[in-house]
Amino acid sequence: MTDEFDLIATIVDALGDATTSENVVLGPGDDAAVLRLPPAHELVVSTDTLVEGRHYPADASPELVGYRALAVSVSDLAAMGAEPVAAVVSLTAKRLTERWAGAFARGIAEAARAFQTPIVGGNLARGDANICVAVHGSVPQGESLTRAGARAGDDLYVTGQIGGAGLALRSGLLKAQSISDVEPGSAQGRYWLPQPRLAVGQRLRGVASATIDVSDGLASDVEHICDASGVGCDIDLGDVPVFPGSDPTAAVCAGDDYELAFTASRTHAPAIRVIARETDTPIHRIGSLDDAPGARWRQGGKPISLAGGFRHF
Amino acid sequence: MTDEFDLIATIVDALGDATTSENVVLGPGDDAAVLRLPPAHELVVSTDTLVEGRHYPADASPELVGYRALAVSVSDLAAMGAEPVAAVVSLTAKRLTERWAGAFARGIAEAARAFQTPIVGGNLARGDANICVAVHGSVPQGESLTRAGARAGDDLYVTGQIGGAGLALRSGLLKAQSISDVEPGSAQGRYWLPQPRLAVGQRLRGVASATIDVSDGLASDVEHICDASGVGCDIDLGDVPVFPGSDPTAAVCAGDDYELAFTASRTHAPAIRVIARETDTPIHRIGSLDDAPGARWRQGGKPISLAGGFRHF
C-alpha cells in the first residue's frame, strides 16, 4: 500500500506551479494554507462534492475527473461575480495509486492554471471514492451577485448553449483517456471541460439583479432564482440556445452546463450586449419576470410541462 | 427517498443561529457564501475529511459525529494562531434520513457555537458516507504560525494531556447517544468532543517558533515539525503529560488528541507560563531541539524506539 506522505508528495509534485500565486502566502504542507485578499474585498466560499459512479464513471480518466472537479466549483465563483483566489481539495479513495493520484493532480493543475485558482491544500483519506473541493474567491465589498435580487419586469438571460453536457451523458460519450483527447467545444468537452463564465460573472456586477450557474439544469436553476427572489418567469423553449443535436426539453432538464443564468433590468440591455461582445460570449434573452409565482414554460406560445431539472443528490 | 431540498431545509433549520455572525455577509442557500475578514488580516484555510467506519463507527451518534467533524477542523486554525471565521460542510451519505441529518446538524451547530465558527454553506450528495469540512479563519498579516520556524536550542511544549482519545478508541469506549451523554473530561469526551486550543494558539503568535496540532499522534507530529524546520529533537517519554490510565508509548503514538505541540525560544519561557495561567491550560515542556536530524525518544534517559504515530490515511 502506498504511503500517505509519498502520495501527497506525488500530488504536490504533479501540481507544480499550480499551488501558488500572488495571493498565496502559504501553500500546501502545513496545518492550513494562508491567503491574501485584495483590500476592501469580501471572501466568497463554496464547496462541491463529486461521488464516483454518480458524478463521474468509475473508469473515467483521472485527469478529466481532476479538471472537472475544480471547474464545477469555480463556476460557483463566476455566479457570485467573484475572482478566484484558491481552492483546497479533499480526495477519498479506496486504492489510490501514485499513477492515479499523479494524473488526477495533473488534471486539476490544468484547470487551476486555466482559471487562476491555485490548489493550496487538501486532505487524503482511504474510503469510497469522493472528491470534495472548496473554492475561494474575492469580490469588492457589497458587490457579490446572488439569486435573490430579481424583480418583476426584469429580463432573463443565459450564456452559451444549454444541453451539451447532458447530451454527452445520455449518449454515453464520456470515454476519453486524457484532456488532450477531448475537443472542448464537443458535447464530451462540455461535460469534461466546463469553462466557468468568470469574465461574464465579474462584468455582471452592478448589472445583473440575480445570477446562478446552470448546474442542476436550466429549468431547476431558473426556479431557484424565482424562489429566492419571490418572482415568477415566463420562458419559451424556442428562445433557449440549445446545444446542436440536443432535444430542447432534455437540454433544459439536464444539468452540468455551468453556464450562467441571470436577470437584469431592461435598462441594462445595451450594457449586456457590450459584455457579450467584449467577453466574446453568446448571451441570449430567454424570458421575462413577473409577479406570478414559479417558472412557466411555453413552446410556440403554448404552455408545456417539464419533467423537472436534474437533481444531483 | 427524502428530497435533497427538504433535507437541506431540515439541516439549515437545525443549525438555527449557528449560520451567522458579524463576519457573515451571506450564509447558506446561494451559489456561495460571502464572508468579511477584519482589515489587515490574512485568510487561513484548511480541509479535513471523516470517513465512516474509518474515522468514526458506522453506528455512531450523528450528533457526536457532527460535533467532532467541526472540532477537528477548527483545531487546524488553532495551530495556525487563527481566529475562526466560518466553515462549509459537505455531507455524502447513502440513505440520509431527516432524523440523522437533523441530529448531525444539531451536533455541528453545538460545535459551531462553542468555537464561534458559523456554518455558512455546504453540499449534499448520495454515496458512501463521507464528511468533508473546510474551515476558514483570520490572522493578522504575517503572524500565522507554521511548522517550519523551529530552531536548535528551542524548547518543545505540549498543551493538555496526550492519549485520552486513543485510549477511548482502543478500549471501545465510543458508544454514546448524544453530546449530553458524554463527559467532556473523560477518555470518551476526549475522542468525541475535542476542544481546539484556540485561545492558546492565538496567544502563541509572536511567541512560538513552530506549531502543529496533535492529530496524527504526538510522535508523528513532532517529526513533522522537525522535518519542516530542519531540526531534531530530544524527548523523554516521562516528561509527556499522559492521560490517566493510558500507557505512555501508546499515548504518544495515538492520534486524535487535538492538543497543540509547539516550539519556542527559551527566552519565551516566562511568557508561556503567563499564557498557561491566563488561558487556564496546562502547558508542559517535553523536550529540546538541536541540529541532529529527527525526533529521538528516551525513557529514563535510555533511547527507545516508537512504532510510529497513527497514520490516518
XYZ file of C-alpha atoms in Angstrom:
626
model
C 0.000 0.000 0.000
C 1.391 3.391 -0.954
C 2.234 5.590 1.999
C 0.086 8.686 2.577
C 3.059 11.039 2.636
C 4.509 9.599 -0.615
C 1.139 10.142 -2.307
C 0.972 13.719 -1.075
C 4.467 14.302 -2.454
C 3.379 12.845 -5.828
C 0.339 15.107 -5.916
C 2.204 18.280 -4.899
C 4.889 17.457 -7.475
C 2.290 16.992 -10.240
C 0.605 20.278 -9.262
C 3.876 22.096 -9.976
C 3.370 25.861 -10.127
C -0.413 25.443 -9.736
C -0.087 25.809 -5.944
C 0.978 29.424 -5.941
C 0.004 32.949 -6.944
C 0.426 36.487 -5.643
C -2.465 35.770 -3.252
C -0.885 32.673 -1.693
C 1.116 33.439 1.464
C 1.481 29.755 2.446
C 0.583 26.806 0.198
C 0.246 23.051 0.810
C 2.091 21.230 3.598
C 1.197 22.943 6.867
C -1.853 22.683 9.149
C -3.602 25.196 6.891
C -2.956 27.484 3.940
C -2.698 31.268 4.286
C -4.179 33.548 1.622
C -4.296 37.263 0.941
C -7.460 39.061 -0.211
C -7.346 42.412 -2.013
C -8.210 45.324 0.343
C -11.924 46.197 0.615
C -12.907 42.820 -0.829
C -15.095 40.121 0.660
C -14.396 36.397 0.641
C -16.636 34.116 -1.443
C -16.651 30.400 -0.468
C -18.351 27.379 -1.992
C -17.953 23.608 -1.720
C -18.901 20.788 -4.102
C -18.550 17.025 -3.949
C -18.172 14.537 -6.794
C -19.017 10.913 -5.980
C -17.621 8.134 -8.174
C -20.308 6.273 -10.101
C -22.714 9.140 -9.551
C -20.986 12.309 -10.758
C -18.394 10.564 -12.941
C -17.915 6.989 -14.227
C -15.742 4.725 -12.041
C -13.417 4.034 -15.002
C -13.076 7.707 -16.005
C -9.724 9.275 -16.800
C -8.338 10.721 -13.531
C -7.006 13.716 -15.473
C -10.520 14.585 -16.677
C -12.035 13.955 -13.231
C -9.493 16.363 -11.718
C -10.151 19.070 -14.300
C -13.915 18.794 -13.946
C -13.845 18.725 -10.136
C -12.193 22.124 -9.961
C -14.094 23.653 -12.889
C -17.567 22.939 -11.462
C -16.603 24.580 -8.166
C -15.066 27.623 -9.824
C -18.370 28.035 -11.674
C -19.991 28.947 -8.338
C -17.490 31.812 -8.022
C -18.478 33.002 -11.514
C -22.128 33.022 -10.426
C -21.238 35.320 -7.500
C -19.278 37.751 -9.690
C -16.097 36.755 -7.840
C -12.484 36.394 -8.912
C -10.884 33.060 -7.922
C -8.287 33.149 -5.141
C -7.551 29.473 -4.353
C -9.017 26.031 -3.705
C -8.488 23.108 -1.320
C -9.183 19.534 -2.412
C -10.115 16.514 -0.268
C -9.610 13.227 -2.026
C -11.006 9.978 -0.604
C -10.250 6.732 -2.440
C -10.079 3.022 -1.666
C -6.956 2.052 -3.536
C -5.077 5.147 -4.520
C -2.027 4.533 -6.717
C 0.696 7.061 -7.442
C -0.298 6.809 -11.103
C -3.958 7.707 -10.487
C -3.084 10.444 -8.000
C -0.499 11.969 -10.346
C -2.903 12.029 -13.307
C -5.697 13.474 -11.121
C -3.324 16.194 -9.923
C -2.232 16.998 -13.499
C -5.886 17.442 -14.464
C -6.679 19.658 -11.524
C -3.467 21.643 -12.160
C -4.530 22.276 -15.755
C -7.858 23.687 -14.504
C -6.072 25.615 -11.737
C -3.912 27.359 -14.349
C -6.836 27.930 -16.732
C -8.959 29.592 -14.008
C -6.121 31.087 -11.924
C -7.236 29.086 -8.902
C -4.139 27.651 -7.188
C -4.552 24.467 -5.107
C -3.258 25.469 -1.671
C -4.114 22.444 0.442
C -6.130 19.315 0.825
C -6.679 16.039 2.545
C -6.186 12.383 1.637
C -8.285 9.624 3.176
C -8.968 5.971 2.465
C -12.580 5.117 1.751
C -15.089 5.005 -1.078
C -14.142 7.438 -3.819
C -15.220 11.006 -3.127
C -13.751 14.317 -4.247
C -14.606 17.407 -2.266
C -13.442 20.828 -3.446
C -13.817 24.113 -1.570
C -13.152 27.223 -3.676
C -12.390 30.727 -2.519
C -12.819 33.957 -4.393
C -12.890 37.668 -3.768
C -15.426 40.306 -4.670
C -15.441 44.066 -3.980
C -17.300 44.769 -0.731
C -21.062 44.594 -1.190
C -20.918 43.723 -4.903
C -21.464 39.947 -4.876
C -24.256 38.652 -7.107
C -26.919 36.438 -5.526
C -30.058 34.573 -6.576
C -32.299 36.889 -4.622
C -32.434 40.244 -6.421
C -34.617 39.543 -9.460
C -37.631 41.850 -9.897
C -40.796 41.652 -11.936
C -40.111 43.337 -15.279
C -36.505 42.130 -15.460
C -35.334 40.027 -18.377
C -33.893 36.520 -18.008
C -30.685 35.697 -19.884
C -28.430 32.687 -20.326
C -24.827 32.464 -21.567
C -23.578 29.990 -24.171
C -25.563 26.909 -25.128
C -27.554 24.558 -22.930
C -27.645 20.763 -23.009
C -24.216 19.732 -24.336
C -23.072 18.012 -21.146
C -26.418 16.275 -20.739
C -26.242 15.061 -24.341
C -22.789 13.560 -23.711
C -24.054 11.877 -20.551
C -27.188 10.438 -22.217
C -25.288 9.317 -25.306
C -22.502 7.571 -23.395
C -19.869 9.921 -24.796
C -17.754 10.171 -21.636
C -14.934 7.786 -22.567
C -11.616 9.571 -23.128
C -8.062 8.992 -21.961
C -6.886 12.498 -21.207
C -7.570 16.210 -21.570
C -5.831 16.359 -24.948
C -8.237 13.659 -26.281
C -11.264 15.867 -25.647
C -12.469 18.557 -28.053
C -13.525 21.484 -25.779
C -16.465 22.526 -27.982
C -17.918 18.998 -28.378
C -20.672 17.530 -26.185
C -17.938 15.464 -24.498
C -15.918 18.617 -23.918
C -18.926 20.366 -22.433
C -19.119 17.568 -19.839
C -15.445 17.078 -19.009
C -14.026 20.545 -19.545
C -16.630 23.056 -18.365
C -15.472 26.658 -18.763
C -16.800 28.706 -15.842
C -18.045 32.089 -17.055
C -15.717 34.091 -14.816
C -15.271 37.094 -17.104
C -19.019 37.458 -17.677
C -19.787 37.000 -13.956
C -17.364 39.736 -12.960
C -18.741 42.111 -15.607
C -22.292 41.472 -14.364
C -21.558 43.147 -11.006
C -23.824 46.176 -10.845
C -25.716 44.954 -13.931
C -27.414 41.623 -13.072
C -30.158 41.594 -10.426
C -29.808 37.820 -9.789
C -27.371 35.187 -11.041
C -26.980 31.404 -10.778
C -24.801 28.859 -12.524
C -26.621 26.201 -14.511
C -25.600 23.066 -12.626
C -28.899 21.400 -11.698
C -30.400 22.107 -15.126
C -31.739 25.372 -16.552
C -35.350 24.541 -15.561
C -34.383 23.868 -11.947
C -31.963 26.764 -11.692
C -34.464 29.311 -13.023
C -36.865 28.026 -10.316
C -34.131 28.694 -7.732
C -33.889 32.327 -8.864
C -37.693 32.688 -8.832
C -37.967 31.138 -5.344
C -35.108 33.187 -3.870
C -36.324 36.433 -5.437
C -40.063 35.910 -4.936
C -40.857 36.406 -8.609
C -42.119 34.301 -11.497
C -40.936 33.801 -15.024
C -42.283 33.204 -18.485
C -39.962 31.297 -20.834
C -40.415 29.977 -24.347
C -38.398 26.825 -25.022
C -37.789 28.092 -28.549
C -35.775 31.041 -27.198
C -33.283 28.845 -25.329
C -29.966 28.383 -27.166
C -29.691 24.605 -27.300
C -26.531 22.604 -27.978
C -26.694 21.208 -31.546
C -28.265 17.739 -31.601
C -29.924 18.008 -28.213
C -33.673 17.867 -27.751
C -34.729 21.232 -26.250
C -36.778 19.689 -23.407
C -33.949 17.324 -22.479
C -31.494 20.237 -22.677
C -33.282 22.455 -20.159
C -33.790 19.494 -17.775
C -30.167 18.257 -17.986
C -27.557 19.606 -15.611
C -23.816 20.153 -15.741
C -23.817 23.013 -18.238
C -22.053 25.527 -15.982
C -23.353 28.432 -17.990
C -24.745 31.464 -16.150
C -28.461 32.271 -15.979
C -29.118 35.826 -14.828
C -31.726 38.519 -14.654
C -31.349 42.229 -15.327
C -33.477 45.305 -15.681
C -34.421 46.139 -19.268
C -32.383 49.347 -18.964
C -29.249 47.197 -18.869
C -29.907 45.501 -22.221
C -27.294 47.671 -24.036
C -24.692 47.006 -21.287
C -25.306 43.264 -21.641
C -24.727 43.453 -25.383
C -21.388 45.154 -24.680
C -20.445 42.462 -22.138
C -21.301 39.708 -24.635
C -19.159 41.339 -27.299
C -16.191 42.231 -25.088
C -16.032 38.807 -23.388
C -16.747 37.020 -26.682
C -19.623 35.133 -25.046
C -23.031 34.428 -26.589
C -25.708 35.842 -24.252
C -29.375 35.244 -25.082
C -32.507 36.758 -23.579
C -34.807 33.794 -22.896
C -37.658 35.136 -20.777
C -39.131 37.863 -18.668
C -40.021 38.069 -14.993
C -43.356 38.895 -13.406
C -45.178 38.611 -10.096
C -46.938 35.283 -10.746
C -45.140 32.518 -8.852
C -42.785 29.955 -10.433
C -41.275 29.419 -13.858
C -43.858 28.867 -16.606
C -42.566 27.238 -19.767
C -44.111 27.551 -23.218
C -43.369 26.149 -26.642
C -44.558 28.142 -29.619
C -46.702 30.156 -27.191
C -48.450 27.064 -25.700
C -47.873 26.126 -22.011
C -45.846 22.925 -21.571
C -44.866 20.906 -18.518
C -41.266 19.893 -17.874
C -40.280 16.745 -16.022
C -38.124 18.912 -13.716
C -34.421 19.596 -13.698
C -31.746 17.067 -12.926
C -31.405 16.673 -9.156
C -27.843 15.724 -8.359
C -28.465 14.374 -4.864
C -36.377 8.805 -0.657
C -36.192 12.161 1.060
C -35.823 15.065 -1.320
C -32.496 16.929 -1.371
C -34.103 20.307 -0.819
C -36.202 19.048 2.137
C -33.033 17.668 3.741
C -31.225 20.953 3.256
C -34.172 22.753 4.884
C -34.010 20.306 7.837
C -30.280 20.909 8.238
C -30.476 24.707 7.979
C -33.368 24.655 10.460
C -31.375 22.530 12.953
C -28.370 24.836 12.567
C -30.503 27.731 13.815
C -28.378 30.756 14.697
C -25.162 28.767 14.029
C -25.124 30.013 10.409
C -24.441 33.631 11.189
C -22.045 36.073 12.844
C -20.788 39.614 12.312
C -18.393 38.169 9.683
C -21.122 36.511 7.615
C -22.405 38.712 4.779
C -24.325 35.863 3.096
C -24.942 32.440 4.657
C -26.303 29.143 3.282
C -28.637 28.950 0.279
C -26.918 30.711 -2.609
C -24.199 29.582 -5.053
C -21.618 30.526 -2.419
C -21.316 32.214 0.959
C -19.842 35.694 1.398
C -17.616 36.476 4.391
C -15.888 39.529 5.795
C -12.302 39.425 7.136
C -11.018 42.033 9.592
C -8.824 44.667 7.836
C -5.092 43.795 7.566
C -5.804 40.132 8.244
C -4.973 37.105 6.129
C -7.271 34.166 5.422
C -6.388 30.752 6.895
C -7.990 27.699 5.187
C -7.905 24.003 5.985
C -9.929 20.948 4.976
C -10.466 17.591 6.682
C -12.464 14.510 5.799
C -14.065 11.925 8.082
C -14.880 8.554 6.518
C -17.490 6.312 8.153
C -16.010 3.116 9.527
C -12.554 4.610 9.472
C -12.727 7.916 11.376
C -15.928 7.115 13.278
C -18.029 3.965 13.832
C -20.866 3.391 11.348
C -23.400 3.240 14.214
C -22.112 6.378 15.948
C -24.445 9.082 17.205
C -24.869 11.632 14.371
C -24.813 14.443 16.946
C -21.349 13.376 18.117
C -20.105 12.856 14.551
C -21.231 16.390 13.710
C -19.552 17.932 16.737
C -16.297 16.083 16.172
C -16.208 16.816 12.419
C -16.160 20.557 13.013
C -13.910 20.443 16.105
C -11.060 18.560 14.395
C -11.032 21.078 11.536
C -11.122 24.087 13.848
C -8.074 22.599 15.588
C -6.047 23.341 12.439
C -6.985 27.014 12.826
C -5.745 26.903 16.438
C -2.419 25.511 15.201
C -2.045 28.494 12.853
C -2.816 31.056 15.571
C -6.001 31.986 13.720
C -9.453 33.069 14.872
C -12.327 31.095 13.298
C -14.466 32.900 10.718
C -16.716 30.183 9.241
C -16.923 26.658 7.843
C -18.587 24.846 4.944
C -19.628 21.204 5.251
C -20.037 18.594 2.500
C -22.049 15.587 3.574
C -22.195 12.431 1.462
C -24.412 9.577 2.623
C -26.184 6.566 1.125
C -29.504 6.750 2.914
C -29.854 10.085 4.599
C -32.951 10.453 6.752
C -34.288 13.733 8.117
C -33.705 12.324 11.599
C -29.991 11.581 11.005
C -29.426 14.872 9.166
C -31.148 16.865 11.892
C -29.111 15.248 14.683
C -25.876 15.697 12.698
C -26.722 19.373 12.205
C -27.518 19.849 15.910
C -24.090 18.398 16.779
C -22.261 20.564 14.310
C -24.265 23.595 15.484
C -23.200 22.951 19.086
C -19.547 22.937 17.993
C -20.141 25.980 15.763
C -21.414 27.943 18.756
C -18.654 26.643 21.063
C -15.900 27.694 18.643
C -17.656 30.681 17.035
C -17.397 29.062 13.625
C -20.722 29.543 11.815
C -21.690 27.029 9.106
C -22.224 29.171 6.018
C -22.703 26.584 3.299
C -22.292 23.034 2.204
C -23.182 20.295 -0.179
C -25.305 17.142 -0.011
C -24.591 14.115 -2.180
C -25.647 10.485 -2.257
C -22.846 7.966 -1.903
C -20.808 6.180 0.718
C -20.677 8.158 3.933
C -18.088 10.917 3.925
C -17.977 14.239 5.763
C -15.725 16.946 4.411
C -15.296 20.200 6.318
C -13.393 23.279 5.138
C -12.712 25.851 7.854
C -11.762 29.486 7.458
C -10.015 31.723 9.937
C -8.266 35.055 10.075
C -4.856 36.023 11.370
C -3.152 39.440 11.466
C -0.993 39.887 8.344
C 2.274 37.948 8.571
C 1.562 36.482 12.020
C 0.368 32.961 11.204
C 2.166 30.131 12.987
C 3.623 27.331 10.865
C 5.550 24.087 11.355
C 8.687 25.496 9.816
C 10.201 28.012 12.248
C 11.725 25.795 14.993
C 15.417 26.373 15.722
C 18.091 24.373 17.539
C 18.044 25.464 21.175
C 14.254 25.987 21.274
C 12.133 24.083 23.764
C 9.296 21.739 22.774
C 5.959 22.086 24.584
C 2.583 20.389 24.515
C -0.794 21.550 25.851
C -3.140 19.425 27.977
C -2.783 15.659 28.177
C -1.963 13.176 25.452
C -3.584 9.804 24.761
C -7.162 10.168 26.030
C -8.804 9.839 22.621
C -6.570 6.899 21.716
C -7.457 5.190 24.980
C -11.181 5.561 24.227
C -10.649 4.171 20.717
C -8.571 1.160 21.887
C -10.923 0.423 24.782
C -14.120 0.515 22.703
C -15.482 3.474 24.665
C -17.109 5.271 21.736
C -20.753 4.277 22.274
C -22.916 7.213 23.359
C -26.297 8.522 22.262
C -25.754 12.257 22.314
C -23.482 15.115 23.393
C -25.146 15.321 26.814
C -24.263 11.629 27.433
C -20.543 12.337 27.122
C -18.381 13.662 29.970
C -16.019 16.192 28.297
C -13.031 15.328 30.517
C -13.342 11.536 30.106
C -11.420 9.472 27.541
C -14.693 9.231 25.604
C -15.065 13.000 25.794
C -11.526 13.489 24.537
C -12.488 11.486 21.423
C -15.940 12.852 20.686
C -15.686 16.422 21.975
C -12.175 17.666 21.205
C -11.627 21.241 22.376
C -9.369 23.032 19.872
C -6.809 25.180 21.695
C -7.883 28.413 20.022
C -7.038 30.762 22.898
C -3.553 29.296 23.340
C -2.881 29.295 19.587
C -3.800 32.976 19.259
C -1.632 33.895 22.262
C 1.324 32.000 20.758
C 1.577 34.477 17.842
C 4.976 36.125 18.190
C 5.957 33.575 20.873
C 6.037 30.098 19.285
C 8.597 29.384 16.561
C 6.622 26.377 15.193
C 3.205 24.921 15.990
C 1.192 21.855 14.982
C -1.981 20.259 16.279
C -1.658 16.723 17.609
C -3.878 14.838 15.174
C -1.627 12.097 13.754
C -0.139 11.351 17.198
C 2.460 13.298 19.171
C 5.358 11.157 17.886
C 4.371 11.715 14.260
C 3.510 15.382 14.707
C 6.823 16.220 16.391
C 8.519 14.585 13.378
C 6.509 16.897 11.117
C 7.859 19.949 12.974
C 11.430 18.573 12.828
C 11.150 17.804 9.085
C 9.569 21.172 8.207
C 12.047 23.129 10.335
C 15.189 21.112 9.559
C 15.936 20.438 13.226
C 15.969 17.442 15.573
C 14.512 16.833 18.969
C 15.283 15.005 22.177
C 12.234 13.915 24.195
C 11.891 11.844 27.338
C 8.647 9.868 27.452
C 8.497 10.539 31.200
C 8.076 14.278 30.560
C 4.966 13.851 28.399
C 1.700 14.560 30.272
C -0.237 11.365 29.632
C -3.999 10.899 30.038
C -4.646 8.887 33.243
C -4.793 5.161 32.530
C -3.043 5.337 29.176
C 0.256 3.608 28.509
C 2.786 6.391 27.673
C 4.084 4.698 24.492
C 0.541 4.104 23.244
C -0.357 7.695 24.155
C 2.352 9.340 22.032
C 1.600 7.022 19.091
C -2.186 7.511 19.236
C -3.816 10.340 17.303
C -6.923 12.471 17.705
C -5.787 14.466 20.743
C -6.110 17.887 19.101
C -3.759 19.426 21.609
C -1.048 21.803 20.355
C 2.631 20.884 20.180
C 4.857 23.919 19.731
C 8.414 25.143 19.999
C 9.705 28.412 21.416
C 12.972 30.077 22.275
C 13.998 29.651 25.911
C 13.632 33.414 26.364
C 9.878 32.952 25.969
C 9.535 30.502 28.901
C 8.080 33.188 31.234
C 5.593 34.343 28.547
C 4.456 30.736 28.088
C 3.824 30.395 31.825
C 1.642 33.514 31.638
C -0.275 32.111 28.641
C -0.849 28.811 30.503
C -2.183 30.663 33.527
C -4.311 33.207 31.687
C -5.891 30.635 29.346
C -6.231 28.096 32.159
C -4.415 25.493 30.036
C -1.760 23.045 31.239
C 1.378 23.553 29.118
C 4.348 21.218 29.645
C 7.897 21.459 28.319
C 8.643 17.974 26.942
C 11.902 18.287 25.015
C 14.549 20.447 23.427
C 15.611 20.974 19.840
C 19.045 20.518 18.289
C 20.695 20.137 14.910
C 20.755 16.317 14.806
C 18.004 15.095 12.455
C 14.692 13.583 13.600
C 12.918 13.098 16.910
C 14.834 10.899 19.357
C 12.801 9.428 22.199
C 14.162 8.310 25.572
C 12.690 6.717 28.654
C 14.508 7.326 31.941
C 17.446 8.593 29.882
C 17.708 5.461 27.662
C 16.951 5.630 23.917
C 13.742 3.845 22.915
C 12.105 3.143 19.576
C 8.464 4.009 18.891
C 6.279 2.103 16.474
C 5.428 5.429 14.799
C 2.410 7.680 15.118
C -1.063 6.840 13.930
C -1.323 7.394 10.199
C -4.885 8.283 9.402
C -4.798 7.596 5.684
